[in-house]
Short mmCIF file of C-alpha atoms in Angstrom, two decimals:
data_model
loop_
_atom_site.label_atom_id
_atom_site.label_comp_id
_atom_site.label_asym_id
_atom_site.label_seq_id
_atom_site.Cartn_x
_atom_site.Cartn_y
_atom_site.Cartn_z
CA UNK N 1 56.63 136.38 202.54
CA UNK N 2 60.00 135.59 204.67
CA UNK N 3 61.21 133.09 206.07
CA UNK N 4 64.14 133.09 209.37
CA UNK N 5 66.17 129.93 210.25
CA UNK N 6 68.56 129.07 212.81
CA UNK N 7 72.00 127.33 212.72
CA UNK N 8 71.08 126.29 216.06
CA UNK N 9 68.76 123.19 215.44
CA UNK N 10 68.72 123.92 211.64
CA UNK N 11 65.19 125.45 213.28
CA UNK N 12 61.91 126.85 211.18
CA UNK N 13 62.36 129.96 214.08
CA UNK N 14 59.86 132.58 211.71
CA UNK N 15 57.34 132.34 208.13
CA UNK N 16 55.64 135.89 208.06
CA UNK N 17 53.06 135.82 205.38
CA UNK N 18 50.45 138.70 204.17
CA UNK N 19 46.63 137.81 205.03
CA UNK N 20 43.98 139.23 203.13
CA UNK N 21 44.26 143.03 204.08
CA UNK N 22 48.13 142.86 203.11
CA UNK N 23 48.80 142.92 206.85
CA UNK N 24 52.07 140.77 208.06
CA UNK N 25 51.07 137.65 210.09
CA UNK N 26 53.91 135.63 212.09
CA UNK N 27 52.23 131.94 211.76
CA UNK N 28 54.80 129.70 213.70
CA UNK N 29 54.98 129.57 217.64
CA UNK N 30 58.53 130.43 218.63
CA UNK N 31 60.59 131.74 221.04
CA UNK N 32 62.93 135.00 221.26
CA UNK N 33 66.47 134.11 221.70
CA UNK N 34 68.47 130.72 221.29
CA UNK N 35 68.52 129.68 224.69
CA UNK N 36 64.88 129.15 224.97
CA UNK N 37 65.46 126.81 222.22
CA UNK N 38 67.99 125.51 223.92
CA UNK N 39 66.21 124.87 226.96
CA UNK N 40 62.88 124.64 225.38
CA UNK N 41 60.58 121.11 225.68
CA UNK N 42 58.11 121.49 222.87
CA UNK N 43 60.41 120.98 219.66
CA UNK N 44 59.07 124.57 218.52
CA UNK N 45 60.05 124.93 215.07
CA UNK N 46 62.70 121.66 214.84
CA UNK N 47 63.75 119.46 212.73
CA UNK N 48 63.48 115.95 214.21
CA UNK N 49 65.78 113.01 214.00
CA UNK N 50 67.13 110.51 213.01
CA UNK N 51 63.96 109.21 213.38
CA UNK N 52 60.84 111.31 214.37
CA UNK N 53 57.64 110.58 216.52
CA UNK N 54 57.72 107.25 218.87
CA UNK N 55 59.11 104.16 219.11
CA UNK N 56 57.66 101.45 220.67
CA UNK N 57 59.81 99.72 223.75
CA UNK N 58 62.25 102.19 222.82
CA UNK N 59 64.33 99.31 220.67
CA UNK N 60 64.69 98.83 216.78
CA UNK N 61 65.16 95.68 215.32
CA UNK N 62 67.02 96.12 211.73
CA UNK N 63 67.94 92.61 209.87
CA UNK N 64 67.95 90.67 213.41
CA UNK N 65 70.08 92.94 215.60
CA UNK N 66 68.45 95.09 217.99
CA UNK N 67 69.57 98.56 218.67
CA UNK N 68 68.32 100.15 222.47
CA UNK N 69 67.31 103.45 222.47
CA UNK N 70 66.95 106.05 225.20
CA UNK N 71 63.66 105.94 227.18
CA UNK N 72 61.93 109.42 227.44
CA UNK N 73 58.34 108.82 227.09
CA UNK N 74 57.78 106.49 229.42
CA UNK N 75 58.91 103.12 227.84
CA UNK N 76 58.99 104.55 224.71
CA UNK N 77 61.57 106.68 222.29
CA UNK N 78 60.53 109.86 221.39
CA UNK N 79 61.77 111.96 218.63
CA UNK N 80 65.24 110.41 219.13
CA UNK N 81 65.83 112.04 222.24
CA UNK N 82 66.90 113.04 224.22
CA UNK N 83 70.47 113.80 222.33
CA UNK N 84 67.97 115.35 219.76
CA UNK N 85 69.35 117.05 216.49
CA UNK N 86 67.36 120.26 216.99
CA UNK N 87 69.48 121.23 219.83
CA UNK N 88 73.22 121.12 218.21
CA UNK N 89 74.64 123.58 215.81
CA UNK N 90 74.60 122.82 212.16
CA UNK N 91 76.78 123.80 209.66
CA UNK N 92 75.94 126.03 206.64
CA UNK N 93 77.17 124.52 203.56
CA UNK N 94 75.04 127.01 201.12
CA UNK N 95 73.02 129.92 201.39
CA UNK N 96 71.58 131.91 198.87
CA UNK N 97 69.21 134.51 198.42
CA UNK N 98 65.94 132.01 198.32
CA UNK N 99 68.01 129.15 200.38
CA UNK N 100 69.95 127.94 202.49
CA UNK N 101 71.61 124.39 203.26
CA UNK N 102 72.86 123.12 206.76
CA UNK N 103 74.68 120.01 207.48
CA UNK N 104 75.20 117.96 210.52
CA UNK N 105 77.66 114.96 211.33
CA UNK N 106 75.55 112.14 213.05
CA UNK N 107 78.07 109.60 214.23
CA UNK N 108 77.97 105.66 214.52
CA UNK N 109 76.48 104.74 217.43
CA UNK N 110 74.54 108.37 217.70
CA UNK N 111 71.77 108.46 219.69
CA UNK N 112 71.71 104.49 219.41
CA UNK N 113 71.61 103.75 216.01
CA UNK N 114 73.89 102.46 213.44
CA UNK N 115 75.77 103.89 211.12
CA UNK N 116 77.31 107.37 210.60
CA UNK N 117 75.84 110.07 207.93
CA UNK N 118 75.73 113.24 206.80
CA UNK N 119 72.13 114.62 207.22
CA UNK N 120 71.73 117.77 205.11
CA UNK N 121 68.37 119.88 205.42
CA UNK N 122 67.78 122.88 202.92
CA UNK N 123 64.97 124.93 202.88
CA UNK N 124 63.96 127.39 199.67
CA UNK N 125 61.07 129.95 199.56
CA UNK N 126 60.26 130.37 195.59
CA UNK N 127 58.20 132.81 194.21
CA UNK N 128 54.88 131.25 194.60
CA UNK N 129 54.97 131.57 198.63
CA UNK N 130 55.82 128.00 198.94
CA UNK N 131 58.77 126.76 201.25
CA UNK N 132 59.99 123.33 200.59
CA UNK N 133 62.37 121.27 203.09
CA UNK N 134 64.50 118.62 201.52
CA UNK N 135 66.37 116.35 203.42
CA UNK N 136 68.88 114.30 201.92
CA UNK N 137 71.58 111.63 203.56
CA UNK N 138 73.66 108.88 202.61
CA UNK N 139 74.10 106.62 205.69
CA UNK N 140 77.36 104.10 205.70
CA UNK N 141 75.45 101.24 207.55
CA UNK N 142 71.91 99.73 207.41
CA UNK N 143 70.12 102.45 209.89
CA UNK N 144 66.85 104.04 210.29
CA UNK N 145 66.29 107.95 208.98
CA UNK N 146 62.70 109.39 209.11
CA UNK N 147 62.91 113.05 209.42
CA UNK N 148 60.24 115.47 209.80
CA UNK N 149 59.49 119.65 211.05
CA UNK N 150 57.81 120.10 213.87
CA UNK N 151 56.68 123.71 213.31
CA UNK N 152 53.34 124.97 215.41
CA UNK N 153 51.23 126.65 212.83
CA UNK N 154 48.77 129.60 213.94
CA UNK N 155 47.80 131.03 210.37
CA UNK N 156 45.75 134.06 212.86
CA UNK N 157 49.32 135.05 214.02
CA UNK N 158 51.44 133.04 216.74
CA UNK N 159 50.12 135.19 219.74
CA UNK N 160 46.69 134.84 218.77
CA UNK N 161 45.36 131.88 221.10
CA UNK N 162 43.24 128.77 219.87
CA UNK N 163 43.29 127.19 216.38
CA UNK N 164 39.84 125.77 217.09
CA UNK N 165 38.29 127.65 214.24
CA UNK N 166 40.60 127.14 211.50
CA UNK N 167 39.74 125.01 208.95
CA UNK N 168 41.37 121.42 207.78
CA UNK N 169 41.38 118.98 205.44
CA UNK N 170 43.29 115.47 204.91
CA UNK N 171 43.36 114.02 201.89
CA UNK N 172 43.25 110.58 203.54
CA UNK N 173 40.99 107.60 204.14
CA UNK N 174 42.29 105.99 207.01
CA UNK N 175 44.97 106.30 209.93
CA UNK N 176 46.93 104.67 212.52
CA UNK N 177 45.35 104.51 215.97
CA UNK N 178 47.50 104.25 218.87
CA UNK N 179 47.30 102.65 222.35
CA UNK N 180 47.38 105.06 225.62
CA UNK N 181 51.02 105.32 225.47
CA UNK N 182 50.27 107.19 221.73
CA UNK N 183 52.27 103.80 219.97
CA UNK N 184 50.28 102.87 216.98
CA UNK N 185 48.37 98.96 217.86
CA UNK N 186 49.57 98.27 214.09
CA UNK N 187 46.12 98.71 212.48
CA UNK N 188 45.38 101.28 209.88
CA UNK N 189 41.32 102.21 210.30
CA UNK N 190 38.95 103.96 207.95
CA UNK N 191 38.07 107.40 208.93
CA UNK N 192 34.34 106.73 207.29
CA UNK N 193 32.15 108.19 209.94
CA UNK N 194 34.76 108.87 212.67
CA UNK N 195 35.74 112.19 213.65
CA UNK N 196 39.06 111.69 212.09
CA UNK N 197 37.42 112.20 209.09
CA UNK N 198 38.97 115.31 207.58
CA UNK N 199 38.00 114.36 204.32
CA UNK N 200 35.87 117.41 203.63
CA UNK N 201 37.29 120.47 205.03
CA UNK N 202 35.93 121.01 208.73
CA UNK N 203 36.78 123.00 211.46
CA UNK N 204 39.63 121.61 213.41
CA UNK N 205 37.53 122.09 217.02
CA UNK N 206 34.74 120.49 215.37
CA UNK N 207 34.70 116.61 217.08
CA UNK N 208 37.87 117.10 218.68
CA UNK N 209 36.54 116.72 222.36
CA UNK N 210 33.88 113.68 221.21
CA UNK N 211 33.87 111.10 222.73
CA UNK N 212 36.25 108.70 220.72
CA UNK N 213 38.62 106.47 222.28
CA UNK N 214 41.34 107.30 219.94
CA UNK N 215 41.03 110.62 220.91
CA UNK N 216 40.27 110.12 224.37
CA UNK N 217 43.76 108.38 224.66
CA UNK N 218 45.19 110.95 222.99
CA UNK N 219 44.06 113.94 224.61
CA UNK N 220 42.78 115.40 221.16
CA UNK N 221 44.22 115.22 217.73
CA UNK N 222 47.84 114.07 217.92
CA UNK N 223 47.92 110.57 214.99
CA UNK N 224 49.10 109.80 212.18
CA UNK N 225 46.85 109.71 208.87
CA UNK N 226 47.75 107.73 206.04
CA UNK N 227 47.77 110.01 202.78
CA UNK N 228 45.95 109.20 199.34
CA UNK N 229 48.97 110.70 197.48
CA UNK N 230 51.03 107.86 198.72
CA UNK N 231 54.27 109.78 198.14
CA UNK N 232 53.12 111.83 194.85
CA UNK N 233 54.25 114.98 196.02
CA UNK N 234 52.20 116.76 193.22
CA UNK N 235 49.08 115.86 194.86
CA UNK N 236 48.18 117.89 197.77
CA UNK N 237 48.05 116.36 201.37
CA UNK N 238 46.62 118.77 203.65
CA UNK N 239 45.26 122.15 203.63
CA UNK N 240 45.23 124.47 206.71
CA UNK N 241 43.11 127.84 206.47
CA UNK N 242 41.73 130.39 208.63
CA UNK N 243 38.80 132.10 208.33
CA UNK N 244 39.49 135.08 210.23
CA UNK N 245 43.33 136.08 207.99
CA UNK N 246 41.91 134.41 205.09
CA UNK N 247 45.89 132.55 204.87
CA UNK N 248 45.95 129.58 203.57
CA UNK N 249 48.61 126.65 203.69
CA UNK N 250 48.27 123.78 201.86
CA UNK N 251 50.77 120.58 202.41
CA UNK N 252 52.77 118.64 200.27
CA UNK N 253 55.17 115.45 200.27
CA UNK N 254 56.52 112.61 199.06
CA UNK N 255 56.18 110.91 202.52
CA UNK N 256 53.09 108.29 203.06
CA UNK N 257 51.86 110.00 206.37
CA UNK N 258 51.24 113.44 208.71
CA UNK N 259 51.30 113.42 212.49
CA UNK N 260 48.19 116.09 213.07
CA UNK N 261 48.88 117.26 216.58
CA UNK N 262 47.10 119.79 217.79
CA UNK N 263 49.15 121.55 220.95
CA UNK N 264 46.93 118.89 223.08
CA UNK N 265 50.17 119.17 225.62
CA UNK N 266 50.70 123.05 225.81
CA UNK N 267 49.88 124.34 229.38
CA UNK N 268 50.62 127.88 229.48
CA UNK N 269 54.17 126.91 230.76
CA UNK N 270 56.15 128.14 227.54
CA UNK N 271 56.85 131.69 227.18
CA UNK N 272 57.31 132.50 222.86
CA UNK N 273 58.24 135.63 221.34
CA UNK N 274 57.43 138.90 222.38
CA UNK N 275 56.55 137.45 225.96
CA UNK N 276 53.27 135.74 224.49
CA UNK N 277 52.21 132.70 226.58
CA UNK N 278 51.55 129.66 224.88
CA UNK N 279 48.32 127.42 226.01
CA UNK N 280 46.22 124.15 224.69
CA UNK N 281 45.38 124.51 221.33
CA UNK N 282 47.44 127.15 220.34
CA UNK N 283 48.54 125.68 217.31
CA UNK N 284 48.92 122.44 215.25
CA UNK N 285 51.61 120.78 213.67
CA UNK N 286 51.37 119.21 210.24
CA UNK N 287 54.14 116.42 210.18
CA UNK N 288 54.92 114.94 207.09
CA UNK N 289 57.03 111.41 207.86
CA UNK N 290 56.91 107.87 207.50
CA UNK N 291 54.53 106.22 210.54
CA UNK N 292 55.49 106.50 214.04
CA UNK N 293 57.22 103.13 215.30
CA UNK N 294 57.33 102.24 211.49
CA UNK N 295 60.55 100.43 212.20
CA UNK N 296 58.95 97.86 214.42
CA UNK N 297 55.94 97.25 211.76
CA UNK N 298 57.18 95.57 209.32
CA UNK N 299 54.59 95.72 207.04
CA UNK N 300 54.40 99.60 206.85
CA UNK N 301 56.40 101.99 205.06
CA UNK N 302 59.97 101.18 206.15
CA UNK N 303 62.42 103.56 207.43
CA UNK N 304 65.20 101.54 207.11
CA UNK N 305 68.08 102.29 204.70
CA UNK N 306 71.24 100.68 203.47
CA UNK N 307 74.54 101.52 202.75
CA UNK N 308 74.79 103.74 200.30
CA UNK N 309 71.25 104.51 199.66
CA UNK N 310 69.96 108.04 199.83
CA UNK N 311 67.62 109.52 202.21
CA UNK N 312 65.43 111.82 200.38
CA UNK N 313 62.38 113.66 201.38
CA UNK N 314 60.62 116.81 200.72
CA UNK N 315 57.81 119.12 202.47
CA UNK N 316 56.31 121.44 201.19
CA UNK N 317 54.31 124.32 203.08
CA UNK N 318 52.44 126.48 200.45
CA UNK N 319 50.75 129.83 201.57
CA UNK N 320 48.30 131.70 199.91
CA UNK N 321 45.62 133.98 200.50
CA UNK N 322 41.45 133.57 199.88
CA UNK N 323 40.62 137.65 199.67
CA UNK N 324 36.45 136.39 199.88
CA UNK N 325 37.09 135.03 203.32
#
């Protein structure tokens, strides 16, 4: 297995993993050179902050005082753009044969929220084909911090079209449905006999096109599932698998939810490596994270963190291989 990462972005750009015939499979979407990156639209292998996924009104409240964000989804804040981390050059503090560490300065007043820190993000591939990311910050004022990757998983190989067929499961009972604009209404909904019911491992294509108003509003599978392992991050989240490589990823963290979004938004207008164009469901992104516009739910998981309190969250993608499939 190998892994390639970017200073630009700290970005996932490359995981090449052996399927069942010992044959290397690139299963991330990316592009060929930095300035796609640069230019590129679909956070393709980033690493999203300060805080990932939406926010509602584009405005955080933290201890009365509310902080005005950049509108660039509509009303809404989006990944914390658009002055987004994955398009500024990180440091590299440590690198090592199975790791490597980057660091990036976020300022006071960055991207509209309070409080400078030092967000460091390391990623380490260890011998059992697992890659964790570990993100870690001390912030010197109360502020928000929810991090997350926002790889685009094909485990048939990046330039092989739809992920319809692969197979998923969430360990999760419930999730957060969202309005049209994709902000959660606050509720959190039992996936008993809905077809975000991933409880049992189905094919992702299976209801994806029913007729259910979350998914309607969504254009597929793009929400936020609220995980059984409520931060235990030695019980398993998610499992990804294919059928036709016999790879297999399975998810783990210590965060309370994954975004599931599955490429509803890819048109055929990005060009990725080796000139391959990339269309609707030609991936899906497993994003572990607090809940999207967690900092204006108060009852949810918060994202908020004080001065001198440490950021800390780990992902980990784990690949393996079932030789029967």
């Amino acid at each position: 297995m190998e892994v390639q990462v970017s200073d630009f972005g700290a970005t996932l750009v490359n995981v090449t993993v052996l399927d069942h015939d010992k044959h290397p499979v690139e299963v991330v979407l990316g592009y060929e050179d930095a300035a796609a990156y640069e230019n590129g639209t679909a956070a393709i292998g980033a690493i999203v902050g300060r805080n990932a996924n939406r926010i509602g009104g584009a405005c955080v409240t933290i201890h009365g005082i509310d902080y005005k964000l950049a509108e660039n989804d509509g009303k809404n804040n989006l990944h914390s753009g658009p002055d987004v981390y994955q398009k500024r050059m990180w440091k590299v503090i440590e690198n090592g044969d199975d790791h490597v560490t980057f660091l990036l300065h976020s300022p006071d007043g960055d991207q509209g929220y309070p409080g400078a820190l030092d967000m460091k993000v390391t990623y380490t591939l260890d011998e059992e084909n697992g890659l964790t990311i570990h993100y870690e910050a001390v912030p010197d004022q109360d502020t928000v911090i929810n991090m997350t990757n926002h790889s685009y998983f094909n485990l048939n190989g990046h330039k092989s079209g739809s992920v319809l067929h692969h197979r998923m499961q969430l360990l999760s009972d419930a999730f957060t449905p969202a309005d049209a604009q994709s902000i959660p209404t606050g509720e959190i909904c039992p996936v008993d006999g809905t077809p975000m019911d991933f409880r049992s491992t189905k094919e992702l294509g299976a209801e994806i096109d029913a007729a259910y108003e979350p998914l309607i509003l969504g254009n597929g599978y793009d929400h936020n599932w609220v995980l059984n392992a409520k931060g235990d991050i030695t019980r398993k989240a998610a499992t990804l698998e294919s059928p036709k490589t016999g790879i297999v990823l399975d998810v783990y963290t210590d965060e309370p939810g994954i975004q599931v979004y599955a490429g509803n938004f890819l048109d055929g207008s990005l060009t990725g490596k080796k000139g391959i164009t990339y269309n609707q469901r030609a991936s899906v992104c497993l994003e572990t994270q607090k809940y999207p516009d967690t900092p204006n739910k108060p009852e949810w998981p918060s994202a908020v963190l004080r001065p001198g309190e440490t950021y800390n969250s780990h992902c980990i993608f784990k690949f393996s291989v079932d030789n029967g499939k």
